[in-house]
């Protein structure tokens, strides 16, 4: 399993300590060698892969995001996206980790300031057809990383930076809105297929808890998480106050015999999945999403 997935015990401690021993700066310096060239030998490729995984592991710890930012990690990852070498896919993954949550606000601002949108949206508009071009990612994983980054940016940016992101969905005659709705419909269809299969399965030998957990995992495997990210993006740009975006979304959905209602349902389900805890940040996020849903 990837070291990133082993986020407990000794690996969690290792990730936290990387920030204390200047490990993040060391990893960034090592990876900088591959911003414009590919590793050649298999041992070299494995080393680069491990460096990216260790960097992701370290970014699970909030304090390390600031170290990553000060070490110009955002700029390096943006350059890797632009150069389209073997480092491009893992750079997407690192940015997904670096930009998420409140601890990613400064990284999001830096990403927009260094023109990261120019390198990100080509990844959004087209998923590489060959798995080797996706760095071993499945198509679902590629789209998940890209849409997660866009959703982090929409959540964490404000003012002129947020406006620059929203404007991307207006340019080129709303071409990115077309892609957004295309992906929404595709993953909505996949989740609906999973729901249908779940309904048709034999449930006699399972208790209700096991059945619900298995059904949820099946929906995740079909792309539920990615659908939630896509619909969060639609929700954000739809309610951004630009009439041409909301009209284009409704027009495209209508052409396919769909409505805005499934987006409302997906986001309401997502809000429920966040739980009823006392965490102020979670409650604030739930309220923000609910406010946008109410504007649909």
Coordinates of C-alpha atoms in Angstrom, one line a residue:
X1 CA 0.0 0.0 0.0
X2 CA 1.0 3.6 -0.5
X3 CA 2.7 5.3 2.4
X4 CA 0.1 8.0 2.1
X5 CA -2.6 5.5 3.0
X6 CA -0.8 4.4 6.2
X7 CA -1.6 7.6 8.0
X8 CA -1.4 6.2 11.6
X9 CA 1.3 5.0 14.0
X10 CA 4.9 5.4 12.9
X11 CA 4.1 6.8 9.4
X12 CA 2.0 9.6 11.0
X13 CA 4.8 10.5 13.3
X14 CA 7.2 10.3 10.4
X15 CA 5.1 12.7 8.3
X16 CA 5.0 15.2 11.2
X17 CA 8.7 15.0 11.8
X18 CA 9.6 15.7 8.2
X19 CA 8.6 19.3 8.8
X20 CA 10.8 19.5 11.9
X21 CA 14.0 18.2 10.3
X22 CA 13.8 20.2 7.1
X23 CA 12.7 17.1 5.3
X24 CA 10.2 18.9 3.2
X25 CA 12.8 21.4 1.9
X26 CA 15.1 18.4 1.1
X27 CA 12.4 16.6 -0.8
X28 CA 11.5 19.7 -2.8
X29 CA 15.1 20.3 -3.7
X30 CA 15.5 16.6 -4.8
X31 CA 12.2 16.8 -6.9
X32 CA 13.2 20.1 -8.5
X33 CA 15.7 18.1 -10.6
X34 CA 12.8 16.4 -12.4
X35 CA 10.7 19.5 -13.2
X36 CA 12.0 19.5 -16.8
X37 CA 13.3 15.9 -17.2
X38 CA 12.1 12.4 -16.5
X39 CA 13.9 9.9 -14.2
X40 CA 15.5 7.3 -16.4
X41 CA 16.5 4.2 -14.5
X42 CA 13.8 2.1 -12.7
X43 CA 15.6 2.8 -9.3
X44 CA 15.5 6.5 -10.0
X45 CA 11.8 6.3 -11.0
X46 CA 11.0 4.5 -7.7
X47 CA 12.9 7.1 -5.7
X48 CA 10.9 9.9 -7.3
X49 CA 7.7 8.1 -6.7
X50 CA 8.6 7.6 -3.0
X51 CA 9.6 11.3 -2.7
X52 CA 6.2 12.4 -3.9
X53 CA 4.4 9.9 -1.6
X54 CA 6.4 11.1 1.4
X55 CA 5.6 14.7 0.5
X56 CA 1.9 13.9 0.4
X57 CA 2.2 12.1 3.8
X58 CA 3.9 15.2 5.3
X59 CA 1.2 17.5 4.0
X60 CA -1.4 15.6 6.1
X61 CA 0.0 17.6 9.0
X62 CA -1.3 21.2 8.9
X63 CA 1.9 22.9 10.1
X64 CA 3.8 21.4 7.2
X65 CA 1.6 23.2 4.6
X66 CA 3.3 26.5 5.6
X67 CA 6.8 25.0 5.3
X68 CA 5.8 23.6 1.9
X69 CA 4.6 27.1 0.9
X70 CA 7.7 28.9 2.1
X71 CA 9.9 26.3 0.3
X72 CA 8.1 27.3 -2.9
X73 CA 6.5 24.0 -3.2
X74 CA 3.4 25.4 -4.9
X75 CA 5.5 27.1 -7.6
X76 CA 7.4 23.8 -8.2
X77 CA 4.2 21.8 -8.6
X78 CA 2.7 24.3 -10.9
X79 CA 5.8 24.2 -13.1
X80 CA 5.6 20.4 -13.1
X81 CA 2.0 20.6 -14.3
X82 CA 3.1 23.0 -17.1
X83 CA 6.0 20.8 -18.3
X84 CA 3.9 17.7 -18.7
X85 CA 6.7 15.3 -17.7
X86 CA 6.3 12.1 -15.6
X87 CA 6.1 14.4 -12.5
X88 CA 2.8 16.0 -13.7
X89 CA 0.4 13.3 -12.3
X90 CA 2.0 13.1 -8.8
X91 CA 2.2 16.9 -8.7
X92 CA -1.6 17.0 -9.0
X93 CA -1.8 14.6 -6.1
X94 CA 0.6 16.8 -4.0
X95 CA -1.5 19.9 -4.7
X96 CA -4.7 18.1 -3.7
X97 CA -3.1 17.5 -0.3
X98 CA -1.5 21.0 0.0
X99 CA -4.6 23.1 -0.9
X100 CA -7.3 21.3 1.2
X101 CA -8.9 22.6 4.3
X102 CA -8.4 25.9 6.2
X103 CA -4.6 25.1 6.4
X104 CA -4.5 25.2 2.6
X105 CA -5.8 28.8 2.3
X106 CA -2.4 30.4 1.8
X107 CA -1.4 27.7 -0.6
X108 CA -4.5 28.3 -2.6
X109 CA -3.8 32.0 -2.8
X110 CA -0.3 31.4 -3.9
X111 CA -1.5 28.9 -6.6
X112 CA -3.7 31.5 -8.1
X113 CA -1.0 34.2 -7.9
X114 CA 1.6 32.1 -9.7
X115 CA -0.9 31.5 -12.6
X116 CA -1.5 27.9 -11.6
X117 CA -5.0 28.0 -13.2
X118 CA -3.4 28.1 -16.6
X119 CA -1.7 24.8 -15.9
X120 CA -4.6 23.2 -14.0
X121 CA -7.5 23.6 -16.4
X122 CA -5.9 21.7 -19.3
X123 CA -5.9 18.8 -16.8
X124 CA -9.5 19.4 -16.2
X125 CA -10.5 19.7 -19.8
X126 CA -8.9 16.5 -20.9
X127 CA -8.0 13.3 -19.1
X128 CA -5.0 11.6 -20.7
X129 CA -6.1 8.5 -22.5
X130 CA -3.2 6.3 -21.7
X131 CA -2.6 5.2 -18.1
X132 CA 1.1 5.8 -18.4
X133 CA 0.3 9.4 -19.2
X134 CA -1.8 9.6 -16.1
X135 CA 1.2 8.4 -14.0
X136 CA -0.6 5.1 -13.1
X137 CA -3.8 6.9 -12.0
X138 CA -7.1 5.5 -13.2
X139 CA -9.3 8.0 -15.1
X140 CA -11.4 8.2 -11.9
X141 CA -8.4 9.1 -9.8
X142 CA -7.2 11.7 -12.3
X143 CA -10.6 13.4 -12.4
X144 CA -10.8 13.1 -8.6
X145 CA -7.5 14.9 -8.0
X146 CA -8.3 17.7 -10.5
X147 CA -11.8 18.3 -9.3
X148 CA -10.7 18.3 -5.7
X149 CA -8.1 21.0 -6.4
X150 CA -10.7 23.1 -8.2
X151 CA -13.1 22.7 -5.3
X152 CA -10.4 23.6 -2.7
X153 CA -9.7 26.8 -4.7
X154 CA -13.3 27.8 -4.8
X155 CA -13.7 27.1 -1.1
X156 CA -10.5 28.8 0.1
X157 CA -10.2 31.8 -2.2
X158 CA -12.0 35.1 -2.0
X159 CA -12.2 38.5 -3.7
X160 CA -10.3 38.9 -6.9
X161 CA -8.7 35.5 -6.7
X162 CA -12.1 33.8 -6.5
X163 CA -13.3 35.9 -9.4
X164 CA -10.4 34.8 -11.5
X165 CA -11.4 31.1 -10.9
X166 CA -15.0 31.8 -11.7
X167 CA -14.1 33.7 -14.8
X168 CA -12.4 30.6 -16.1
X169 CA -15.8 29.1 -16.5
X170 CA -16.9 32.1 -18.7
X171 CA -14.0 32.3 -21.1
X172 CA -14.1 30.5 -24.5
X173 CA -17.9 30.6 -24.6
X174 CA -18.3 28.7 -21.3
X175 CA -16.2 25.7 -22.6
X176 CA -15.3 24.7 -19.0
X177 CA -19.0 24.7 -18.0
X178 CA -19.6 22.3 -20.9
X179 CA -16.9 20.0 -19.6
X180 CA -18.2 20.4 -16.0
X181 CA -21.7 19.3 -16.9
X182 CA -20.4 16.5 -19.2
X183 CA -18.4 15.1 -16.2
X184 CA -21.4 15.6 -13.9
X185 CA -23.7 13.6 -16.2
X186 CA -21.1 10.8 -16.6
X187 CA -20.5 10.3 -12.9
X188 CA -24.2 10.7 -12.0
X189 CA -24.9 7.9 -14.5
X190 CA -22.2 5.7 -12.9
X191 CA -23.6 6.3 -9.4
X192 CA -27.2 5.6 -10.6
X193 CA -26.0 2.3 -12.1
X194 CA -24.5 1.4 -8.8
X195 CA -27.7 2.3 -7.0
X196 CA -29.6 0.1 -9.4
X197 CA -27.3 -2.8 -8.8
X198 CA -27.6 -2.4 -5.0
X199 CA -31.4 -2.5 -5.2
X200 CA -31.2 -5.8 -7.2
X201 CA -28.8 -7.6 -4.9
X202 CA -29.8 -10.3 -2.5
X203 CA -29.9 -8.7 1.0
X204 CA -31.3 -11.6 3.1
X205 CA -28.0 -12.7 4.8
X206 CA -26.8 -9.2 5.8
X207 CA -27.8 -7.0 8.7
X208 CA -28.8 -3.5 7.9
X209 CA -25.5 -1.9 9.0
X210 CA -23.4 -4.2 6.8
X211 CA -25.7 -3.6 3.9
X212 CA -25.5 0.2 4.2
X213 CA -21.7 0.1 4.5
X214 CA -21.4 -2.1 1.4
X215 CA -23.8 0.0 -0.6
X216 CA -21.9 3.2 0.4
X217 CA -18.5 1.6 -0.7
X218 CA -20.1 0.5 -4.0
X219 CA -21.3 4.0 -4.7
X220 CA -17.8 5.4 -3.8
X221 CA -16.2 2.9 -6.2
X222 CA -18.6 4.1 -8.9
X223 CA -17.4 7.7 -8.4
X224 CA -19.7 9.3 -5.7
X225 CA -16.8 11.3 -4.2
X226 CA -15.9 12.7 -7.6
X227 CA -19.6 13.5 -8.3
X228 CA -19.7 15.4 -5.0
X229 CA -16.7 17.4 -6.0
X230 CA -18.1 18.2 -9.4
X231 CA -21.5 19.2 -8.0
X232 CA -19.8 21.4 -5.4
X233 CA -18.0 23.2 -8.3
X234 CA -21.3 23.5 -10.2
X235 CA -23.0 24.9 -7.1
X236 CA -20.2 27.4 -6.6
X237 CA -20.1 28.8 -10.1
X238 CA -23.9 28.6 -10.6
X239 CA -24.4 30.8 -7.5
X240 CA -21.5 33.2 -8.2
X241 CA -23.8 35.9 -9.7
X242 CA -22.9 35.4 -13.4
X243 CA -26.2 34.8 -15.2
X244 CA -24.6 33.3 -18.3
X245 CA -23.1 30.4 -16.2
X246 CA -26.3 29.4 -14.6
X247 CA -28.2 29.7 -17.9
X248 CA -25.6 27.5 -19.6
X249 CA -25.8 24.8 -16.9
X250 CA -29.6 24.7 -17.1
X251 CA -29.5 24.7 -20.9
X252 CA -27.0 21.7 -21.1
X253 CA -28.9 19.7 -18.5
X254 CA -32.2 20.3 -20.3
X255 CA -30.7 19.1 -23.6
X256 CA -30.0 15.8 -21.9
X257 CA -33.4 15.6 -20.3
X258 CA -32.0 16.4 -16.8
X259 CA -32.6 19.1 -14.2
X260 CA -30.8 20.8 -11.4
X261 CA -32.5 18.6 -8.8
X262 CA -29.9 15.7 -8.7
X263 CA -27.2 18.3 -7.9
X264 CA -29.4 19.5 -5.0
X265 CA -29.8 15.9 -3.8
X266 CA -26.1 15.0 -4.1
X267 CA -25.1 18.1 -2.1
X268 CA -27.8 17.6 0.5
X269 CA -26.5 14.0 1.0
X270 CA -22.9 15.4 1.2
X271 CA -23.9 17.9 3.9
X272 CA -25.5 15.0 5.9
X273 CA -22.3 13.0 5.6
X274 CA -20.4 15.7 7.3
X275 CA -22.2 14.8 10.5
X276 CA -23.7 16.8 13.4
X277 CA -20.6 17.4 15.4
X278 CA -19.7 20.5 17.4
X279 CA -16.8 21.5 15.1
X280 CA -17.4 25.1 14.1
X281 CA -15.5 24.8 10.9
X282 CA -17.6 21.8 9.8
X283 CA -20.8 23.5 10.7
X284 CA -19.7 26.7 8.8
X285 CA -19.0 24.6 5.7
X286 CA -22.3 22.8 6.0
X287 CA -24.1 26.2 6.3
X288 CA -22.3 27.6 3.3
X289 CA -23.2 24.7 1.1
X290 CA -26.8 24.8 2.3
X291 CA -27.0 28.5 1.5
X292 CA -25.8 27.8 -2.1
X293 CA -28.2 24.9 -2.4
X294 CA -31.1 27.2 -1.4
X295 CA -30.1 29.5 -4.3
X296 CA -30.6 26.9 -7.0

